[in-house]
PDB file of C-alpha atoms in Angstrom:
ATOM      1  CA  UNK A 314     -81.717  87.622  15.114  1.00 83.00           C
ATOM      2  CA  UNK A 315     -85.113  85.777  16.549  1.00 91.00           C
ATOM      3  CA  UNK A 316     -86.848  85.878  19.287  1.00 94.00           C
ATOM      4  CA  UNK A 317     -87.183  83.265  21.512  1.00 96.00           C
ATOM      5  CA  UNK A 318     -90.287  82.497  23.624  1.00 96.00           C
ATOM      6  CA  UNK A 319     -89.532  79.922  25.881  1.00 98.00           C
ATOM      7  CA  UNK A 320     -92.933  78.296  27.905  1.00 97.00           C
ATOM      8  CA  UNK A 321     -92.191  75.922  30.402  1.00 98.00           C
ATOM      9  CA  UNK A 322     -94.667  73.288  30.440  1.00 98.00           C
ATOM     10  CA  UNK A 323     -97.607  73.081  32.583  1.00 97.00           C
ATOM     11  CA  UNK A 324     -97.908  71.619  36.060  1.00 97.00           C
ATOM     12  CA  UNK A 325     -97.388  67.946  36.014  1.00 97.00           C
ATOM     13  CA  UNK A 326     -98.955  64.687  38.211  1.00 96.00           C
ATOM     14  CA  UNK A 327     -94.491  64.862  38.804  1.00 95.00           C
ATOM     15  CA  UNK A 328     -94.596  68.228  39.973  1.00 94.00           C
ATOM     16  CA  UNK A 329     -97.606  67.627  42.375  1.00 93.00           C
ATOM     17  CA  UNK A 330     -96.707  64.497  43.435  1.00 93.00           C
ATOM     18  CA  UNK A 331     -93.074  65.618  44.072  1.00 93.00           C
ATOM     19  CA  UNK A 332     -91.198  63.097  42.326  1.00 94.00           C
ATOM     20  CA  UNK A 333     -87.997  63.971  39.686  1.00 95.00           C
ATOM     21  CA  UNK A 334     -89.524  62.783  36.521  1.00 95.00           C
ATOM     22  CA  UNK A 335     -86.714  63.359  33.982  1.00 95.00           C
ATOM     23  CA  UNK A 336     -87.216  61.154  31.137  1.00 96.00           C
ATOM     24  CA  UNK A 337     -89.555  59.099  33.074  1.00 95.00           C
ATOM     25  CA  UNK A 338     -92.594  58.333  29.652  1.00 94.00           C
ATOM     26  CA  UNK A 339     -96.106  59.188  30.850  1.00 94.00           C
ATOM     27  CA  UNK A 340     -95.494  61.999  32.585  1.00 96.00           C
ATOM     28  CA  UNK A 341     -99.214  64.340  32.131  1.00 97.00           C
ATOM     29  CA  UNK A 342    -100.217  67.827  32.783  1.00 97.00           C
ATOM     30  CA  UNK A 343    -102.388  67.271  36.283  1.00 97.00           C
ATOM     31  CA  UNK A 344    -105.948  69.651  35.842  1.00 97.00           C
ATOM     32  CA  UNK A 345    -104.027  72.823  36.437  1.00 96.00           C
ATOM     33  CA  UNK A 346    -101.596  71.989  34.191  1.00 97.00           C
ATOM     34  CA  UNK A 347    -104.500  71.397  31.717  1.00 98.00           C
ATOM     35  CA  UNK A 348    -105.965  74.466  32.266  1.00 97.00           C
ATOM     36  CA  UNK A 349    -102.500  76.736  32.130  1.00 97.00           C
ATOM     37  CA  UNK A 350    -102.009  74.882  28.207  1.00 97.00           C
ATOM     38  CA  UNK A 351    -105.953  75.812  27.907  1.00 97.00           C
ATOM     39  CA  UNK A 352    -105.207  79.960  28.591  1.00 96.00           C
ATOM     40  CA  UNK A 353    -101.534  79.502  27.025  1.00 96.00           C
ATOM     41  CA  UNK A 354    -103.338  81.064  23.069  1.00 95.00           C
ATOM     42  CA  UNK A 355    -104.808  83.828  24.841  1.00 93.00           C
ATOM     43  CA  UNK A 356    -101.663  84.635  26.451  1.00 93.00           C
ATOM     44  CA  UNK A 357     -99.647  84.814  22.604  1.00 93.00           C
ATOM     45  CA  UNK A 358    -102.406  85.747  20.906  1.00 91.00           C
ATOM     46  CA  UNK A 359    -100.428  88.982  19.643  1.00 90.00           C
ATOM     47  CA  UNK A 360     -97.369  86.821  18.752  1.00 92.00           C
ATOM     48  CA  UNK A 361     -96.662  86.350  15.464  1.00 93.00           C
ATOM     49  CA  UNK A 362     -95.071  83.121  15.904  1.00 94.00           C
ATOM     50  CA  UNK A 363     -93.289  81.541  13.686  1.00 95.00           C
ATOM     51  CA  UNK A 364     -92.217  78.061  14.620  1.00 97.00           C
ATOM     52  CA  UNK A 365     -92.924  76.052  17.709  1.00 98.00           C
ATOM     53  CA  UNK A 366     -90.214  73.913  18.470  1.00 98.00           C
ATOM     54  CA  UNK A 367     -91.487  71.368  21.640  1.00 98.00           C
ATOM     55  CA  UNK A 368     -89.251  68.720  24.033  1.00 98.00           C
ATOM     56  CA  UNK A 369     -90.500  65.582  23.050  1.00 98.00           C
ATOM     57  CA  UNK A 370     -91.568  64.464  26.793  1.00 98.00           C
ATOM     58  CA  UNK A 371     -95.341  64.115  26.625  1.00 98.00           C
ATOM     59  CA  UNK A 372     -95.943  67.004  29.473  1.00 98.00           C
ATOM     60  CA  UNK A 373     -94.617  69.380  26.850  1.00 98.00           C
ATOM     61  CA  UNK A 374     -96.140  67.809  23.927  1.00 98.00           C
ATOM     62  CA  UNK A 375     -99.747  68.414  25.708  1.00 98.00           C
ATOM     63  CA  UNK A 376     -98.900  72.245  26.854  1.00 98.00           C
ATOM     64  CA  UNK A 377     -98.329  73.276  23.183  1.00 98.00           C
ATOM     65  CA  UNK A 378    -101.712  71.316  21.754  1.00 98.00           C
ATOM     66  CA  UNK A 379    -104.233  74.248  22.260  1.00 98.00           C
ATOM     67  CA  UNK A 380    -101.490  76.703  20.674  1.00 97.00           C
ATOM     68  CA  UNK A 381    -101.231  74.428  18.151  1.00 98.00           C
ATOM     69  CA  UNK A 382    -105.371  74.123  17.910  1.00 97.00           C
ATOM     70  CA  UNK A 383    -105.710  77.253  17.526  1.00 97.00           C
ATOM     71  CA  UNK A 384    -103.205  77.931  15.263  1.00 96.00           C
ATOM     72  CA  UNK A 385    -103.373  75.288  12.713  1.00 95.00           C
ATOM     73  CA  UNK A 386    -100.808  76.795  10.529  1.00 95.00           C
ATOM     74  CA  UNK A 387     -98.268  75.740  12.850  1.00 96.00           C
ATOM     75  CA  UNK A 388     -96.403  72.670  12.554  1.00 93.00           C
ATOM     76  CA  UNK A 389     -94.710  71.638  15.794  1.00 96.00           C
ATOM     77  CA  UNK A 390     -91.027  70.620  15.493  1.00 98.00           C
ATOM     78  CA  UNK A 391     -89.805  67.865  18.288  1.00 98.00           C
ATOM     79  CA  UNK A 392     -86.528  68.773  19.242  1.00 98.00           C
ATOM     80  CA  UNK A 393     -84.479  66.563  21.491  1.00 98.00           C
ATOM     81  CA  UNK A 394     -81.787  68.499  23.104  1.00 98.00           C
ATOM     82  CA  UNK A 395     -84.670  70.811  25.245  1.00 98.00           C
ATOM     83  CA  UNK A 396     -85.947  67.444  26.315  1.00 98.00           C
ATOM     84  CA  UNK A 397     -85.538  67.313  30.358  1.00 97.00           C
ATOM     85  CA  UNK A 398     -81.884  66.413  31.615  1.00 97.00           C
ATOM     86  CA  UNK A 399     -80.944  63.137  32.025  1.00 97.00           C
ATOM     87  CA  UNK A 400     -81.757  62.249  35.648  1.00 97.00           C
ATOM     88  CA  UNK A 401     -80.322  58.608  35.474  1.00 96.00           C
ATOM     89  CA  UNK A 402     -80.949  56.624  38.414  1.00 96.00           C
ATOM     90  CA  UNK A 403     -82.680  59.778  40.587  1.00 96.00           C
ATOM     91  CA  UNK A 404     -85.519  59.662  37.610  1.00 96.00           C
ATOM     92  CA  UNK A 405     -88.915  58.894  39.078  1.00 94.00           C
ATOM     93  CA  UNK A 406     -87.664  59.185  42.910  1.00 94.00           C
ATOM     94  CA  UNK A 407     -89.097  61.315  45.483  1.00 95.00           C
ATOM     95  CA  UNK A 408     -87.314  64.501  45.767  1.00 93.00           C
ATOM     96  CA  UNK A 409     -88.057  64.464  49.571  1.00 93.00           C
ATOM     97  CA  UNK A 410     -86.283  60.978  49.319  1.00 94.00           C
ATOM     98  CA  UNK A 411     -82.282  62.870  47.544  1.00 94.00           C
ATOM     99  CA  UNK A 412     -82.203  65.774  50.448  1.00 92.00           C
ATOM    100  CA  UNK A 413     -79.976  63.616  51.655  1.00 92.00           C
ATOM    101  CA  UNK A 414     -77.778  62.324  48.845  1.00 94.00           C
ATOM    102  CA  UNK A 415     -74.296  63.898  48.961  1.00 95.00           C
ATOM    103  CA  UNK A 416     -74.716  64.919  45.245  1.00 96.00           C
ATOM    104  CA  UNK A 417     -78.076  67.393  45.849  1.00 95.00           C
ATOM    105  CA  UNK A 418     -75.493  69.808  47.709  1.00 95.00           C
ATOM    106  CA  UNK A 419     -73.615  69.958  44.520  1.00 96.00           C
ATOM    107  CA  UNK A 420     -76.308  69.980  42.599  1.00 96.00           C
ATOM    108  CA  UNK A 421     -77.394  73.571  44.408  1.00 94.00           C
ATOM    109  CA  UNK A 422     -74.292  74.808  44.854  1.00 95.00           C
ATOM    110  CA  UNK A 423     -71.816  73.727  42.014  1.00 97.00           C
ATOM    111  CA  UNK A 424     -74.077  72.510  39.380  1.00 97.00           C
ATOM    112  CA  UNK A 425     -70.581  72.432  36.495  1.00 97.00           C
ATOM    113  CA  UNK A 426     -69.355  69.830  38.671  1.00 97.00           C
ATOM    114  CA  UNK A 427     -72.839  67.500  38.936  1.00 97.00           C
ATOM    115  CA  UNK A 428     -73.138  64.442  37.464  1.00 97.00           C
ATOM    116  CA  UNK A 429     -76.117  62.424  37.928  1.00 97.00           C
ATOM    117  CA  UNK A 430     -75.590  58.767  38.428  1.00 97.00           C
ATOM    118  CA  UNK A 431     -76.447  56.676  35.350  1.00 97.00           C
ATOM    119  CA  UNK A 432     -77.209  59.919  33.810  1.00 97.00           C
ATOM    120  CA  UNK A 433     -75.900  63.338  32.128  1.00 98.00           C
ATOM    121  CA  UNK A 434     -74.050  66.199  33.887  1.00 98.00           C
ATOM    122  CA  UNK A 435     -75.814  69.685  34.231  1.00 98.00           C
ATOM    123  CA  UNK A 436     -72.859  71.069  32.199  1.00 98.00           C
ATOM    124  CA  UNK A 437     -73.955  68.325  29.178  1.00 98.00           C
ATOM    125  CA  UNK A 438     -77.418  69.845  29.687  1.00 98.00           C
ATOM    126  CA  UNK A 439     -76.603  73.266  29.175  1.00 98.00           C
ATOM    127  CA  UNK A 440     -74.554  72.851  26.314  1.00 98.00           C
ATOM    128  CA  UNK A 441     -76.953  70.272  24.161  1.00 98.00           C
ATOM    129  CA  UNK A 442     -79.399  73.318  25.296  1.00 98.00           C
ATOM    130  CA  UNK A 443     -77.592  75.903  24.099  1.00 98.00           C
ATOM    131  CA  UNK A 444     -76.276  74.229  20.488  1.00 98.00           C
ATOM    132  CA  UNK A 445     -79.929  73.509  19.893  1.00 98.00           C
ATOM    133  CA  UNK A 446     -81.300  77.423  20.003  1.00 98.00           C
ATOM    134  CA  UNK A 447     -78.025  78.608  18.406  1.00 97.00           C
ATOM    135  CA  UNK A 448     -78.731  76.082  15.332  1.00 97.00           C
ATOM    136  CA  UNK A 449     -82.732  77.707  15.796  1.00 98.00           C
ATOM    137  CA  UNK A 450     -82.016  81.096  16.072  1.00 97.00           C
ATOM    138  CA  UNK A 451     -80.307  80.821  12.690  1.00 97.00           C
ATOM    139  CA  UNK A 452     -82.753  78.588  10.942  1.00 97.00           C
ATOM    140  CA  UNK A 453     -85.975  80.920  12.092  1.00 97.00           C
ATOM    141  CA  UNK A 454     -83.504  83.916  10.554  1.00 96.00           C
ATOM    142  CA  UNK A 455     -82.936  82.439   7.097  1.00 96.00           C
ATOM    143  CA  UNK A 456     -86.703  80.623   6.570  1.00 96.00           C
ATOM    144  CA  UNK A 457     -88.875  84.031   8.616  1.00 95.00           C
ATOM    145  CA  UNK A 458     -86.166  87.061   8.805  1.00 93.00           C
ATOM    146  CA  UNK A 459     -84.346  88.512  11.440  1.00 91.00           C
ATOM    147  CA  UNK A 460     -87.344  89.907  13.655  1.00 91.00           C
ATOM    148  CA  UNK A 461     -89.017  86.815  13.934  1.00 93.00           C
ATOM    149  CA  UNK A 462     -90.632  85.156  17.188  1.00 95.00           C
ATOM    150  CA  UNK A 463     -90.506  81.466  17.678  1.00 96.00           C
ATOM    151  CA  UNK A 464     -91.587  79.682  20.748  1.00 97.00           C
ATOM    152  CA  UNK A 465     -89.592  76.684  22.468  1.00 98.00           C
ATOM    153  CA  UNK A 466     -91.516  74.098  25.274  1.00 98.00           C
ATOM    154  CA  UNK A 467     -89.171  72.727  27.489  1.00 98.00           C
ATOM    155  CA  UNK A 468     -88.650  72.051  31.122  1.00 98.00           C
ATOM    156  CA  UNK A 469     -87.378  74.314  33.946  1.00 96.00           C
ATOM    157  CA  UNK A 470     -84.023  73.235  34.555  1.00 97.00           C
ATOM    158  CA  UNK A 471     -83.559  73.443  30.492  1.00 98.00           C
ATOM    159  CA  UNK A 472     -84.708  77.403  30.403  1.00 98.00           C
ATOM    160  CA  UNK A 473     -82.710  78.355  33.720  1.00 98.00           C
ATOM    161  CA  UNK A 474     -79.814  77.248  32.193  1.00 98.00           C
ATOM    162  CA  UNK A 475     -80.797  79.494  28.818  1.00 98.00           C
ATOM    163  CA  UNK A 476     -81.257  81.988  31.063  1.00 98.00           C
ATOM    164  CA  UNK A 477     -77.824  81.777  32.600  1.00 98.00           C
ATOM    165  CA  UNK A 478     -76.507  81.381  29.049  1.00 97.00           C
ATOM    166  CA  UNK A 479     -78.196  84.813  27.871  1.00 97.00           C
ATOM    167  CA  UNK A 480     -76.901  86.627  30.840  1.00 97.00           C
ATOM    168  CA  UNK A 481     -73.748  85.580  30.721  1.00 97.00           C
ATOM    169  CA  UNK A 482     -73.791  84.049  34.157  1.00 97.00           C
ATOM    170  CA  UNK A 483     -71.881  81.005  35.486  1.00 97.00           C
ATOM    171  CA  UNK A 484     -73.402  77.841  35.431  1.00 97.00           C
ATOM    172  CA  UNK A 485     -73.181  77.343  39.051  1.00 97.00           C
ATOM    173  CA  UNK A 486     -75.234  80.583  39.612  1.00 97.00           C
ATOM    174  CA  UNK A 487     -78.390  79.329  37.590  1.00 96.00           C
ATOM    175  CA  UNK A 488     -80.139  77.632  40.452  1.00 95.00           C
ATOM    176  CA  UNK A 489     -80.690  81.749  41.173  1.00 95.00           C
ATOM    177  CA  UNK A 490     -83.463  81.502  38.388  1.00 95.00           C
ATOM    178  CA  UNK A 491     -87.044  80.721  38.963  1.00 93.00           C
ATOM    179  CA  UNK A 492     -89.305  79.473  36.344  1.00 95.00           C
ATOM    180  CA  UNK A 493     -93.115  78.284  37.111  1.00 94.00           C
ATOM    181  CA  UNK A 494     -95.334  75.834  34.962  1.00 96.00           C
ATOM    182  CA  UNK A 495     -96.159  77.413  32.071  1.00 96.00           C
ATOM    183  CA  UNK A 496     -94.510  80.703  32.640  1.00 96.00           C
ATOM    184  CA  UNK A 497     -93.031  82.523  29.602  1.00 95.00           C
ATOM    185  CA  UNK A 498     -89.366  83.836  28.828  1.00 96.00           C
ATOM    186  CA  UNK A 499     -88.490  85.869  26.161  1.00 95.00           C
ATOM    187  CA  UNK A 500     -84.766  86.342  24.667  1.00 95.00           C
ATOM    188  CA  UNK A 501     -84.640  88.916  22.055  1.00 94.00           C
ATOM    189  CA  UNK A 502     -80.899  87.609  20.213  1.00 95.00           C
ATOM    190  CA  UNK A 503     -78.849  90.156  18.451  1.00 91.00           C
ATOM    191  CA  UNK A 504     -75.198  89.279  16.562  1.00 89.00           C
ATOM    192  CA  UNK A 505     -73.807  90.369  19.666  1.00 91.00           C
ATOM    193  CA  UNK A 506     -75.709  89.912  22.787  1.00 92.00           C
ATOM    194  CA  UNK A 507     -78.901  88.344  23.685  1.00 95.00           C
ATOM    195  CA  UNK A 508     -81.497  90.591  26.013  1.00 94.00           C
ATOM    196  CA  UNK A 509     -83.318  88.887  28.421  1.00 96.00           C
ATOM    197  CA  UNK A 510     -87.075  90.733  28.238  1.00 92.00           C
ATOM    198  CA  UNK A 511     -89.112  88.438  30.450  1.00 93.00           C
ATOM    199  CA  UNK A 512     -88.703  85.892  32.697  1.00 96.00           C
ATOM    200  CA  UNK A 513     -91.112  83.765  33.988  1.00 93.00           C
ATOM    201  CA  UNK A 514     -94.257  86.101  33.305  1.00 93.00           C
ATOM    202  CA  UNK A 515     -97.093  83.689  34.617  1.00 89.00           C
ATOM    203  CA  UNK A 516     -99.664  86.555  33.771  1.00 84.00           C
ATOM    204  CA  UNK A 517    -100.348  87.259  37.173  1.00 62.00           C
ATOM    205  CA  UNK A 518     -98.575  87.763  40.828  1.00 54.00           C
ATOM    206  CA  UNK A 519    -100.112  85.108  42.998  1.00 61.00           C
ATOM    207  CA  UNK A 520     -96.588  83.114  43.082  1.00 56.00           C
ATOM    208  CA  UNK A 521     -95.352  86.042  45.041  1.00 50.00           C
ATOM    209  CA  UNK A 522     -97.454  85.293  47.949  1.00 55.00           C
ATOM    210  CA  UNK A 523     -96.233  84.023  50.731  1.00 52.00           C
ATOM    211  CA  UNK A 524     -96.713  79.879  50.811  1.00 62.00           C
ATOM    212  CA  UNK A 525     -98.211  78.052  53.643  1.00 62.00           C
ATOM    213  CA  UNK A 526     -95.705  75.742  53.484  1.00 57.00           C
ATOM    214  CA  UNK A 527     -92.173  76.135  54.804  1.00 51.00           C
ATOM    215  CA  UNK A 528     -89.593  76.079  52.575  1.00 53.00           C
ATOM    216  CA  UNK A 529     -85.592  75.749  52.482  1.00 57.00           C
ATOM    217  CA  UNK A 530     -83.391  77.827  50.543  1.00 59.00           C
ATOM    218  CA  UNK A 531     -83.018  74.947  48.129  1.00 66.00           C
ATOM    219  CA  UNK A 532     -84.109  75.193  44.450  1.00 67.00           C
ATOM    220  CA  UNK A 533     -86.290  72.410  43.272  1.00 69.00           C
ATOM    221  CA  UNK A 534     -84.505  70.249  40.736  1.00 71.00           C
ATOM    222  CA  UNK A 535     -86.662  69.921  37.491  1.00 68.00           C
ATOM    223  CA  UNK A 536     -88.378  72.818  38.965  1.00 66.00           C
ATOM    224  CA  UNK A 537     -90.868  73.344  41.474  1.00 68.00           C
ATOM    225  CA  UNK A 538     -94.943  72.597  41.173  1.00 65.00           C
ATOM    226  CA  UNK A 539     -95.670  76.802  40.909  1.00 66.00           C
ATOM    227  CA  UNK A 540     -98.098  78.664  43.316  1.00 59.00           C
ATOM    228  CA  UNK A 541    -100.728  77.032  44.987  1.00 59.00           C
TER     229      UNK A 541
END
């Protein structure tokens, strides 16, 4: 079976800003951003990709247009269901503003059981997530063969629960997983296990450093903003 390259999108005016964008519409890659979708060909340029399938939120519509400039064989496919989740009534609030809410402790600790108000639970996520590269992995098979790469855009809390999905982990254990803007995973799938090959391969090691600002032992919802 396929594999699947799976970029997050590039830093967004959300991330830096730190509000919970979900399915909040105009939603842009800030100047970094920008310039991670700008480097994002050189990084694949010995990828023989096959399809790019792409969220439809505009952040990961913009992260795939110099891929998609530069390859203009490519035809980008929107695909729904590795759209952000559903954030309901947290979408477009400060993230410093739900520390508090009762539900953020679920949230990092027993994700199966969240349910975001007016919205979709993290288990709906997941699933609609993991129907959607099932139905790929077997459509990239029949139209390219069975060692073909394709390439997905979607959104952190989308690819860490992929990620938990390939590994075989719990849902409640994917807030474990780390994904930066624009960072690539690859899942090589087989008939009967998928290998996880990278994860989260920004190209270089700065996000390793040590931040000047403190942090908890919280993982950001949606993802966080990536290294300074």
């Amino acid at each position: 079976m396929p594999t699947l390259i799976l970029v997050r999108h590039g830093r967004s005016t959300a991330n830096t800003s730190g509000v919970l964008a979900g399915w909040t519409p105009g939603v842009a890659l800030d100047e970094r951003g920008a310039a991670q979708a700008a480097a994002l060909p050189g990084r694949l340029a010995e990828l023989p990709i096959s399809e790019v399938v792409v969220s439809p939120l505009q952040r990961c519509q913009e992260t795939v247009r110099p891929l998609l400039e530069a390859r203009p064989e490519l035809r980008p496919h929107t695909e729904e269901r590795i759209g952000e989740a559903h954030y309901g009534d947290w979408s477009g609030r400060k993230l410093a503003e739900l520390t508090d809410e009762p539900l953020m402790q679920v949230v990092q600790a027993h994700p199966s059981a969240a349910e975001f108000p007016g919205g979709e639970s993290m288990r709906a996520m997941q699933a609609r997530a993991v129907d959607a590269v099932r139905e790929w992995n077997a459509r990239v098979e029949r139209d390219h063969g069975a060692d073909a790469v394709y390439l997905m855009c979607s959104h952190g809390d989308i690819i860490k629960s992929l990620v938990a999905d390939a590994l075989g982990l719990h849902l409640d254990l994917f807030q474990r997983i780390s994904v930066e803007p624009c960072s690539i995973t690859a899942i090589r799938y087989t008939r009967l296990r998928p290998f996880l090959v990278r994860l989260g391969d920004t190209g270089n090691l700065a996000s390793l450093a040590p931040r000047e600002e403190s942090s908890d032992a919280n993982a950001p919802v949606g993802g966080d903003a990536g290294a300074p």
